[in-house]
mmCIF file with all atom_site columns, C-alpha atoms in Angstrom:
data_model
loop_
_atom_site.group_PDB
_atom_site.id
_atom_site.type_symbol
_atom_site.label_atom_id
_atom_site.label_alt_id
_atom_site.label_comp_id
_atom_site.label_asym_id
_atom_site.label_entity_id
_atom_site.label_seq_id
_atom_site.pdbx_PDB_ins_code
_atom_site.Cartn_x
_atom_site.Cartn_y
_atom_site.Cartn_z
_atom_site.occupancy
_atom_site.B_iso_or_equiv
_atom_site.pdbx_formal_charge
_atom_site.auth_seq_id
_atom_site.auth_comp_id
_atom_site.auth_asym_id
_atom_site.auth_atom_id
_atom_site.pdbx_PDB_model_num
ATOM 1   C CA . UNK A 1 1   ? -10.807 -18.237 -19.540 1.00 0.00 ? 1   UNK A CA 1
ATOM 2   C CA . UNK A 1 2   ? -7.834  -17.135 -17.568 1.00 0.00 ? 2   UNK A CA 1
ATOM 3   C CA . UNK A 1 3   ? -4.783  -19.619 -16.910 1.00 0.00 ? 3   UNK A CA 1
ATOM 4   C CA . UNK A 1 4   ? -4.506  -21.195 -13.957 1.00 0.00 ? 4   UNK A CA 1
ATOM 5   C CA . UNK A 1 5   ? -1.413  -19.974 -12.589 1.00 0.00 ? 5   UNK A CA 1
ATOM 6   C CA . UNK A 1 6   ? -3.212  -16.376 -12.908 1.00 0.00 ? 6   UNK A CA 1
ATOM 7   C CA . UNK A 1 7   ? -6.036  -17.512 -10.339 1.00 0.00 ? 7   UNK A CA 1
ATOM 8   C CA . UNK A 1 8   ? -3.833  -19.370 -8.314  1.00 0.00 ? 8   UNK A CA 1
ATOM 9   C CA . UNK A 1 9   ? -1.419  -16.431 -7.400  1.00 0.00 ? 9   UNK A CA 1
ATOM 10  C CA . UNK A 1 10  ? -4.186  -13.643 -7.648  1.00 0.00 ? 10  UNK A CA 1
ATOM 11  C CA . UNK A 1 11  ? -5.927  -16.078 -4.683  1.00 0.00 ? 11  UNK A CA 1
ATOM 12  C CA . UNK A 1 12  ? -2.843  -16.166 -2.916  1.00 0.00 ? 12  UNK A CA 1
ATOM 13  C CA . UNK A 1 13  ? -2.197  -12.765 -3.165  1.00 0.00 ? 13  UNK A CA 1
ATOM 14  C CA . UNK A 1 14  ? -5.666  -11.505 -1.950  1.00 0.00 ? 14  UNK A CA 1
ATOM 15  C CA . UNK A 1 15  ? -4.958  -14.401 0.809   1.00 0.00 ? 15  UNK A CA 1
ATOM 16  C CA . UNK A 1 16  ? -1.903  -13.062 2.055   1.00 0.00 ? 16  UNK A CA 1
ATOM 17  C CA . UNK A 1 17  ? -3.396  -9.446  2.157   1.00 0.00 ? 17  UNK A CA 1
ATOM 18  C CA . UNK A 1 18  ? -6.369  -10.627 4.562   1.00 0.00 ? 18  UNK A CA 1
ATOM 19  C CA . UNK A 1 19  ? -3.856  -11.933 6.929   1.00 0.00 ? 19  UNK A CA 1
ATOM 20  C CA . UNK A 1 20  ? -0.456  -10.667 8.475   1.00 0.00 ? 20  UNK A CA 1
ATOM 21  C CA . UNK A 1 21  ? 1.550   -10.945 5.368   1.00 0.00 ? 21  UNK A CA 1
ATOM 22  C CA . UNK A 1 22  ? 5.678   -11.303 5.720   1.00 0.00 ? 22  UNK A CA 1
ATOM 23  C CA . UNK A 1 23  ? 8.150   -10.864 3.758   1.00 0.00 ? 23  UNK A CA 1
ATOM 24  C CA . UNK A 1 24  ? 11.613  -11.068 3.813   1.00 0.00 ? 24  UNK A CA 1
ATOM 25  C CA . UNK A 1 25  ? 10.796  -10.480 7.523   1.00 0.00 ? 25  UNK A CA 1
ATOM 26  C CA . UNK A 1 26  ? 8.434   -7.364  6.803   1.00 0.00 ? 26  UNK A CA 1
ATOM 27  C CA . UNK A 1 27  ? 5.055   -8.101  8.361   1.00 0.00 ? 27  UNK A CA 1
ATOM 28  C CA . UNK A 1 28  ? 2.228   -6.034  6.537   1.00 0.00 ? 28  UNK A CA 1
ATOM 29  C CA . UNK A 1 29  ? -1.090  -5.003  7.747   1.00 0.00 ? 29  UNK A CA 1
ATOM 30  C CA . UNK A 1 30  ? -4.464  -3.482  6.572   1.00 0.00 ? 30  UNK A CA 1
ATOM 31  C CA . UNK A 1 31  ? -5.380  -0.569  8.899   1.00 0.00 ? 31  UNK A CA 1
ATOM 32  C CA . UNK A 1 32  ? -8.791  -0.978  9.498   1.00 0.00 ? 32  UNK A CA 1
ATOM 33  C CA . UNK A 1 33  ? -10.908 2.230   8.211   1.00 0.00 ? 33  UNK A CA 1
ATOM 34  C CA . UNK A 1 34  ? -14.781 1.669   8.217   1.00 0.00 ? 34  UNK A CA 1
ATOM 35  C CA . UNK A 1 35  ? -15.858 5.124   7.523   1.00 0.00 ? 35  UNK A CA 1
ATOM 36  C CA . UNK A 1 36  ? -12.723 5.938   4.382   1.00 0.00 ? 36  UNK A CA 1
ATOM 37  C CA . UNK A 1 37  ? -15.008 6.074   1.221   1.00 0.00 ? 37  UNK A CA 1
ATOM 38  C CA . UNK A 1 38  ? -12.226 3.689   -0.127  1.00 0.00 ? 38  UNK A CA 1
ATOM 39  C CA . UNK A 1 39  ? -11.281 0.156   1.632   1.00 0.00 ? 39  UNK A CA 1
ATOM 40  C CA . UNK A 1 40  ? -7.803  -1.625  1.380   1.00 0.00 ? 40  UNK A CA 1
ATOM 41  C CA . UNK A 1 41  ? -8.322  -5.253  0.884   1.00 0.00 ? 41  UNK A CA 1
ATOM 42  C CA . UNK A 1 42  ? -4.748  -6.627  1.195   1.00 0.00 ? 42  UNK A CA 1
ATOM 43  C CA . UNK A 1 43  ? -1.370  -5.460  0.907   1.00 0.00 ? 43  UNK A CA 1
ATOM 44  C CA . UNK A 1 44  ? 1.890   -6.407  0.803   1.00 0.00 ? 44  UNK A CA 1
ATOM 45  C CA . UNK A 1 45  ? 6.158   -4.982  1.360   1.00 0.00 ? 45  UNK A CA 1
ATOM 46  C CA . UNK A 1 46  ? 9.225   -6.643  0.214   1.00 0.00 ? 46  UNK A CA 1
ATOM 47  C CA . UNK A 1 47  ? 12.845  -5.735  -0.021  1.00 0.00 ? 47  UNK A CA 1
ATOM 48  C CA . UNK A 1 48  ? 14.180  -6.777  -3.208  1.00 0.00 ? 48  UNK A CA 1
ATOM 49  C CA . UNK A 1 49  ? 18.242  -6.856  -3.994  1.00 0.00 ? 49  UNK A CA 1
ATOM 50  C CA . UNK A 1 50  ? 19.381  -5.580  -6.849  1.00 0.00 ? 50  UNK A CA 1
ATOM 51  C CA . UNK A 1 51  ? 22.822  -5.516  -8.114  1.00 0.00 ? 51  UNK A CA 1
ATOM 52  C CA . UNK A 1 52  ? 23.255  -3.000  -11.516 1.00 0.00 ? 52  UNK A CA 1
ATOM 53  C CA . UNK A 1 53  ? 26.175  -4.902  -12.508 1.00 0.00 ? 53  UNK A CA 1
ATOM 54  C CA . UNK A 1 54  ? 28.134  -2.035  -12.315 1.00 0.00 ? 54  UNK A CA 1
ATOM 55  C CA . UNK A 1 55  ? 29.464  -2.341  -9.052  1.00 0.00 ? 55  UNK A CA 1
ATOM 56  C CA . UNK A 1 56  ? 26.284  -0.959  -7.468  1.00 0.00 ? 56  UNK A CA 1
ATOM 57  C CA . UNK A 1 57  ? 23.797  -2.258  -5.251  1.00 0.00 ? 57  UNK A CA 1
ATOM 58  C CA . UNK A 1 58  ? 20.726  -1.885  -3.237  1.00 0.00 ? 58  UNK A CA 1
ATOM 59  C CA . UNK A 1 59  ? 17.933  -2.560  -1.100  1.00 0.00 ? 59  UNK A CA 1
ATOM 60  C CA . UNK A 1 60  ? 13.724  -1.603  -3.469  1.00 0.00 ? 60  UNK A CA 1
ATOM 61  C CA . UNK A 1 61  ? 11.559  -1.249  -1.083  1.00 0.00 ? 61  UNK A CA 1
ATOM 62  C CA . UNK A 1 62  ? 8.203   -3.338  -3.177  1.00 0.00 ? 62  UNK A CA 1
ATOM 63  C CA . UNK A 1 63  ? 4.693   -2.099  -2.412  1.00 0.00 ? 63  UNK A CA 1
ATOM 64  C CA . UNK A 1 64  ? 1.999   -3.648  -3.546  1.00 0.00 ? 64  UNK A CA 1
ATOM 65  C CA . UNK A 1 65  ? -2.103  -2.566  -3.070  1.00 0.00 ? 65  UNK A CA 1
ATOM 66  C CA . UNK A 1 66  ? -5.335  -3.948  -3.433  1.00 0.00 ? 66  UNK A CA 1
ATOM 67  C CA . UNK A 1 67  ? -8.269  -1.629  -3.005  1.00 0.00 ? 67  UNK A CA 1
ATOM 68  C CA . UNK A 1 68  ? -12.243 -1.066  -3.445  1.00 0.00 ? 68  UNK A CA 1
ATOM 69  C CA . UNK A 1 69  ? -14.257 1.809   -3.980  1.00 0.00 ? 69  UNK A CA 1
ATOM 70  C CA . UNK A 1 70  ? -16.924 1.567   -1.291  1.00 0.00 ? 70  UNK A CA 1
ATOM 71  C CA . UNK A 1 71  ? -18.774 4.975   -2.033  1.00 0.00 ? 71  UNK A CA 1
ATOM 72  C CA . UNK A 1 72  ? -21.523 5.387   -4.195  1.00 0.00 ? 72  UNK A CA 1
ATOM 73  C CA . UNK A 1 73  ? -19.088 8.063   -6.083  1.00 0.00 ? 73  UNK A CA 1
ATOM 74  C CA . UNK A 1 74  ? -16.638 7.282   -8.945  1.00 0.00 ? 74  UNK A CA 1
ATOM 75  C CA . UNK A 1 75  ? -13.402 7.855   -7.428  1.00 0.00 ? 75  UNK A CA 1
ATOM 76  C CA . UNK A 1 76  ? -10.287 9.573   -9.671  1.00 0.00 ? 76  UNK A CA 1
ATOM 77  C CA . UNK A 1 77  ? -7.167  8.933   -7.627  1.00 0.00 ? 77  UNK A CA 1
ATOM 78  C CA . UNK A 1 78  ? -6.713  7.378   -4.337  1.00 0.00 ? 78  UNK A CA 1
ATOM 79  C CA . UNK A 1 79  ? -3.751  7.753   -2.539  1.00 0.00 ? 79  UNK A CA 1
ATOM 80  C CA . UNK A 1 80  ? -2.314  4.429   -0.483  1.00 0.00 ? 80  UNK A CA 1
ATOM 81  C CA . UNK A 1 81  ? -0.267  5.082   2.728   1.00 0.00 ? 81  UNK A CA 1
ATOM 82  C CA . UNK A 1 82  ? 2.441   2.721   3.737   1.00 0.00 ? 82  UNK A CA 1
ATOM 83  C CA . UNK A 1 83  ? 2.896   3.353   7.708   1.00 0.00 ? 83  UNK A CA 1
ATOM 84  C CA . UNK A 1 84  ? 6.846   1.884   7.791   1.00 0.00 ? 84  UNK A CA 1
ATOM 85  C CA . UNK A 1 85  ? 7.554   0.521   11.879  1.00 0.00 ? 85  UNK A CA 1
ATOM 86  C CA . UNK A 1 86  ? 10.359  -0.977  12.927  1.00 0.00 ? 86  UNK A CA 1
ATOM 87  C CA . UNK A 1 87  ? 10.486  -4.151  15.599  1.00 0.00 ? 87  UNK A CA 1
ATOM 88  C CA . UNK A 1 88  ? 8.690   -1.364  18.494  1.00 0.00 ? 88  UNK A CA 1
ATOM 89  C CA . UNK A 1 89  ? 6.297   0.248   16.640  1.00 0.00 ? 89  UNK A CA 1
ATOM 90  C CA . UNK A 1 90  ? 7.838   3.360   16.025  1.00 0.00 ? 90  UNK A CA 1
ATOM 91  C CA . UNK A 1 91  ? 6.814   4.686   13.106  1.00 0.00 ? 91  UNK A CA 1
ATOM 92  C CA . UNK A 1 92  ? 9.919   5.768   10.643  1.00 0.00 ? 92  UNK A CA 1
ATOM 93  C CA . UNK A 1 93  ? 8.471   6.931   7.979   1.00 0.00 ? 93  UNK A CA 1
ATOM 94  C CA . UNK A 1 94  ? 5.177   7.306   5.527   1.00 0.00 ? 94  UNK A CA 1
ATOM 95  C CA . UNK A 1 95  ? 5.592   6.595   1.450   1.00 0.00 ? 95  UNK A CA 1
ATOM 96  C CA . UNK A 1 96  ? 2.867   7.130   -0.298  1.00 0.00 ? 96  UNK A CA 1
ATOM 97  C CA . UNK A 1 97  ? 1.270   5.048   -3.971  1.00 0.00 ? 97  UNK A CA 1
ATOM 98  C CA . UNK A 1 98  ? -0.892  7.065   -6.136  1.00 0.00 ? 98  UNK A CA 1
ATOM 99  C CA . UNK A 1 99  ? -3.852  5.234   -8.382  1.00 0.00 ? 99  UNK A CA 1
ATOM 100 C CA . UNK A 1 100 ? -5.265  7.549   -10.877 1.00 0.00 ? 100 UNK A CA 1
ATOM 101 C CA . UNK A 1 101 ? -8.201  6.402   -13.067 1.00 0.00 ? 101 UNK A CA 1
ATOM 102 C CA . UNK A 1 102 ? -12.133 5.698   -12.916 1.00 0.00 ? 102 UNK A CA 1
ATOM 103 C CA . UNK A 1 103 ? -12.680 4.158   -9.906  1.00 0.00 ? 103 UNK A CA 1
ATOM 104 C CA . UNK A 1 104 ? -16.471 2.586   -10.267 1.00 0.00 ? 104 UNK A CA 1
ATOM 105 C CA . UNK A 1 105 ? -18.517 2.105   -7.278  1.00 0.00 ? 105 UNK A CA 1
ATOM 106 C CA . UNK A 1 106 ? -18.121 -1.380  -5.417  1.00 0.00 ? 106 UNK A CA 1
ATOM 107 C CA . UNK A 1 107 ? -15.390 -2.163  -7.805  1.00 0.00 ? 107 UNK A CA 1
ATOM 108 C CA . UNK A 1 108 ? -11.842 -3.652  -6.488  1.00 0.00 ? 108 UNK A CA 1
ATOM 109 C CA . UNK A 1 109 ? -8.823  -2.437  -8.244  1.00 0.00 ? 109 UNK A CA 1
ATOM 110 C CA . UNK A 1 110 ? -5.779  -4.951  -8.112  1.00 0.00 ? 110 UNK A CA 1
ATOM 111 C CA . UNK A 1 111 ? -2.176  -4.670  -9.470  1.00 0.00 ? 111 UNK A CA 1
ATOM 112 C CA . UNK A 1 112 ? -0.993  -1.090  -7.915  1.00 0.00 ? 112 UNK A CA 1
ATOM 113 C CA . UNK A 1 113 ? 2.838   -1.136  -7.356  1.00 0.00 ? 113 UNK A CA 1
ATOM 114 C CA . UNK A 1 114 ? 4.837   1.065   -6.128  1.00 0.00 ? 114 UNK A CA 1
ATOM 115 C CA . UNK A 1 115 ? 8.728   1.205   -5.574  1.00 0.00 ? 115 UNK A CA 1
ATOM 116 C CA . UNK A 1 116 ? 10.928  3.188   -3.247  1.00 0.00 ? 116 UNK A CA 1
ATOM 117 C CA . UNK A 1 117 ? 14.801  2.969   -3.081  1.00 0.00 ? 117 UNK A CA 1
ATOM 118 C CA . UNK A 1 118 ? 15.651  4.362   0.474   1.00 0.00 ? 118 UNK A CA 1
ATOM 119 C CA . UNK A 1 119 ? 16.283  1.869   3.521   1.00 0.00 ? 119 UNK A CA 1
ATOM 120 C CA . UNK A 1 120 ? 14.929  2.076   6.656   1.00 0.00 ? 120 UNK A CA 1
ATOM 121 C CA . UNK A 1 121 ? 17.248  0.602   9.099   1.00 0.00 ? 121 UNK A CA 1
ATOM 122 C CA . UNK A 1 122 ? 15.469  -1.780  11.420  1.00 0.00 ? 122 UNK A CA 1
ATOM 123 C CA . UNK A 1 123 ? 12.151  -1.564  9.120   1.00 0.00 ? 123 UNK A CA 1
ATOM 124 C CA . UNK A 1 124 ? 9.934   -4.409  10.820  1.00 0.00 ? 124 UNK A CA 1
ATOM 125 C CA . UNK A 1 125 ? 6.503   -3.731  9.197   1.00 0.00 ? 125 UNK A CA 1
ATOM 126 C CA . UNK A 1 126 ? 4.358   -1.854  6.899   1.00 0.00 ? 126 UNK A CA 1
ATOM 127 C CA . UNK A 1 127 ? 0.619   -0.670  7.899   1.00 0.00 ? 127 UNK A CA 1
ATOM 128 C CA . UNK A 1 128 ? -1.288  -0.308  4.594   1.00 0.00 ? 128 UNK A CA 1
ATOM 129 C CA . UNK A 1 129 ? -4.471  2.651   5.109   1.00 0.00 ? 129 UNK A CA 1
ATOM 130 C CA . UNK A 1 130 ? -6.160  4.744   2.565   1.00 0.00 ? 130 UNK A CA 1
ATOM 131 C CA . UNK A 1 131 ? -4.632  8.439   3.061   1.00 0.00 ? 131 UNK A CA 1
ATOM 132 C CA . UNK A 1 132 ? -6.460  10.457  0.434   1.00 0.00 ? 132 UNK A CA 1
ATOM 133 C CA . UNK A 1 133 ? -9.485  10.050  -2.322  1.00 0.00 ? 133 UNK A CA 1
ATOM 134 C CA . UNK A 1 134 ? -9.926  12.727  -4.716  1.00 0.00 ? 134 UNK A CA 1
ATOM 135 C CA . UNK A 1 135 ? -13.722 11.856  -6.737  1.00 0.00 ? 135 UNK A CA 1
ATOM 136 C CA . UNK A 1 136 ? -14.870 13.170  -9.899  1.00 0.00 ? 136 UNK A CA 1
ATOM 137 C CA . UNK A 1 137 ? -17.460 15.438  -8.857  1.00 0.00 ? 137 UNK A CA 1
ATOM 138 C CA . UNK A 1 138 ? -14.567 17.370  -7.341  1.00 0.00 ? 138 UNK A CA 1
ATOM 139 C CA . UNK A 1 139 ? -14.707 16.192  -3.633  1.00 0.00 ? 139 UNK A CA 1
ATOM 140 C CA . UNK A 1 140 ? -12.186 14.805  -1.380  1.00 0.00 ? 140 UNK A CA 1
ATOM 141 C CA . UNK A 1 141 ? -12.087 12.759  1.758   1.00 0.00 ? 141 UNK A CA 1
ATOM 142 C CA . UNK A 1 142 ? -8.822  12.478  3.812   1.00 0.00 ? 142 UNK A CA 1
ATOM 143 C CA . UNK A 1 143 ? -8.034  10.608  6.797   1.00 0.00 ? 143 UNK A CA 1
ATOM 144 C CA . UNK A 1 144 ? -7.025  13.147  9.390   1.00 0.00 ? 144 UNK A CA 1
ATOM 145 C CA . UNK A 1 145 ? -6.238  10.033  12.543  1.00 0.00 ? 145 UNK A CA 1
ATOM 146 C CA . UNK A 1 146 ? -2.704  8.728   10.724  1.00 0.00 ? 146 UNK A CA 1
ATOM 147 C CA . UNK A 1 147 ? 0.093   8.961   12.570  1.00 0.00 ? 147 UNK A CA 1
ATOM 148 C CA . UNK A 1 148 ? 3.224   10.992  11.811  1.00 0.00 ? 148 UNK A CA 1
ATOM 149 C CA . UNK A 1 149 ? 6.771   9.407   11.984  1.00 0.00 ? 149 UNK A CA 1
ATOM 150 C CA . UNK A 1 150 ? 8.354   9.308   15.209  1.00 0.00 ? 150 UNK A CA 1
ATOM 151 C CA . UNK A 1 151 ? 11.032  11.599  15.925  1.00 0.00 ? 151 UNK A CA 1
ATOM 152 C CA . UNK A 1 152 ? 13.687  9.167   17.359  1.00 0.00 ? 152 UNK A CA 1
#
């Protein structure tokens, strides 16, 4: 039996990711992909302020996944693309989140994080896509239609 407070913010989580999610005024979006081997089911980008104490601070960049297997292959690592835009569209810049492990057929994987430190002036919103799978009989699928950052 889980606690409550578990299924509440697990529902609210997988909510947020099957609609435009914001925070701290960064929208975030799952790319649609119907033929990727590997489907994003919500995601999610915040900025989070953090102050050392030592007369440092800064700006982590939070990531945050939720994925499914949708092959009939067991999947080893699948690599998460973060598309960062600012307020036009441009895209600034792609960071990546690697999930290694045994990824089962039709079996959704929750709880990937990842953290980056850089800022991205003007960063408006984060497109969430599946960039790379990697499956244990040694094949790979890759999405070759992403696009690269703008050079403005």
């Amino acid at each position: 039996m889980r606690p409550a407070g578990v299924v509440i913010a697990a529902a609210l989580f997988l909510i947020a990711g099957l609609a435009v999610a914001e925070a701290n005024g960064i929208a975030t979006y799952v790319e649609p992909q119907p033929n990727a081997p590997v489907q994003v089911l919500g995601c999610n980008a915040g900025l989070q302020y953090v102050n050392s104490g030592y007369g440092t601070s800064f700006y982590r960049l939070n990531m945050f996944a939720q994925f499914k297997n949708a092959s009939s292959k067991v999947a080893v690592a699948v690599l998460i693309r973060f598309q960062l835009e600012n307020s036009f569209g441009d895209v600034l810049d792609n960071q990546f989140g690697q999930s290694a492990g045994k990824f089962s057929p039709d079996v959704e994987i929750d709880g990937n994080k990842w953290t980056n430190t850089d800022i991205w002036a003007g960063l408006g919103a984060v497109r969430c896509s599946v960039s790379r799978v990697l499956f244990d009989d040694g094949s790979t699928w890759r999405d070759t239609d992403a696009p690269a950052p703008t050079n403005s």
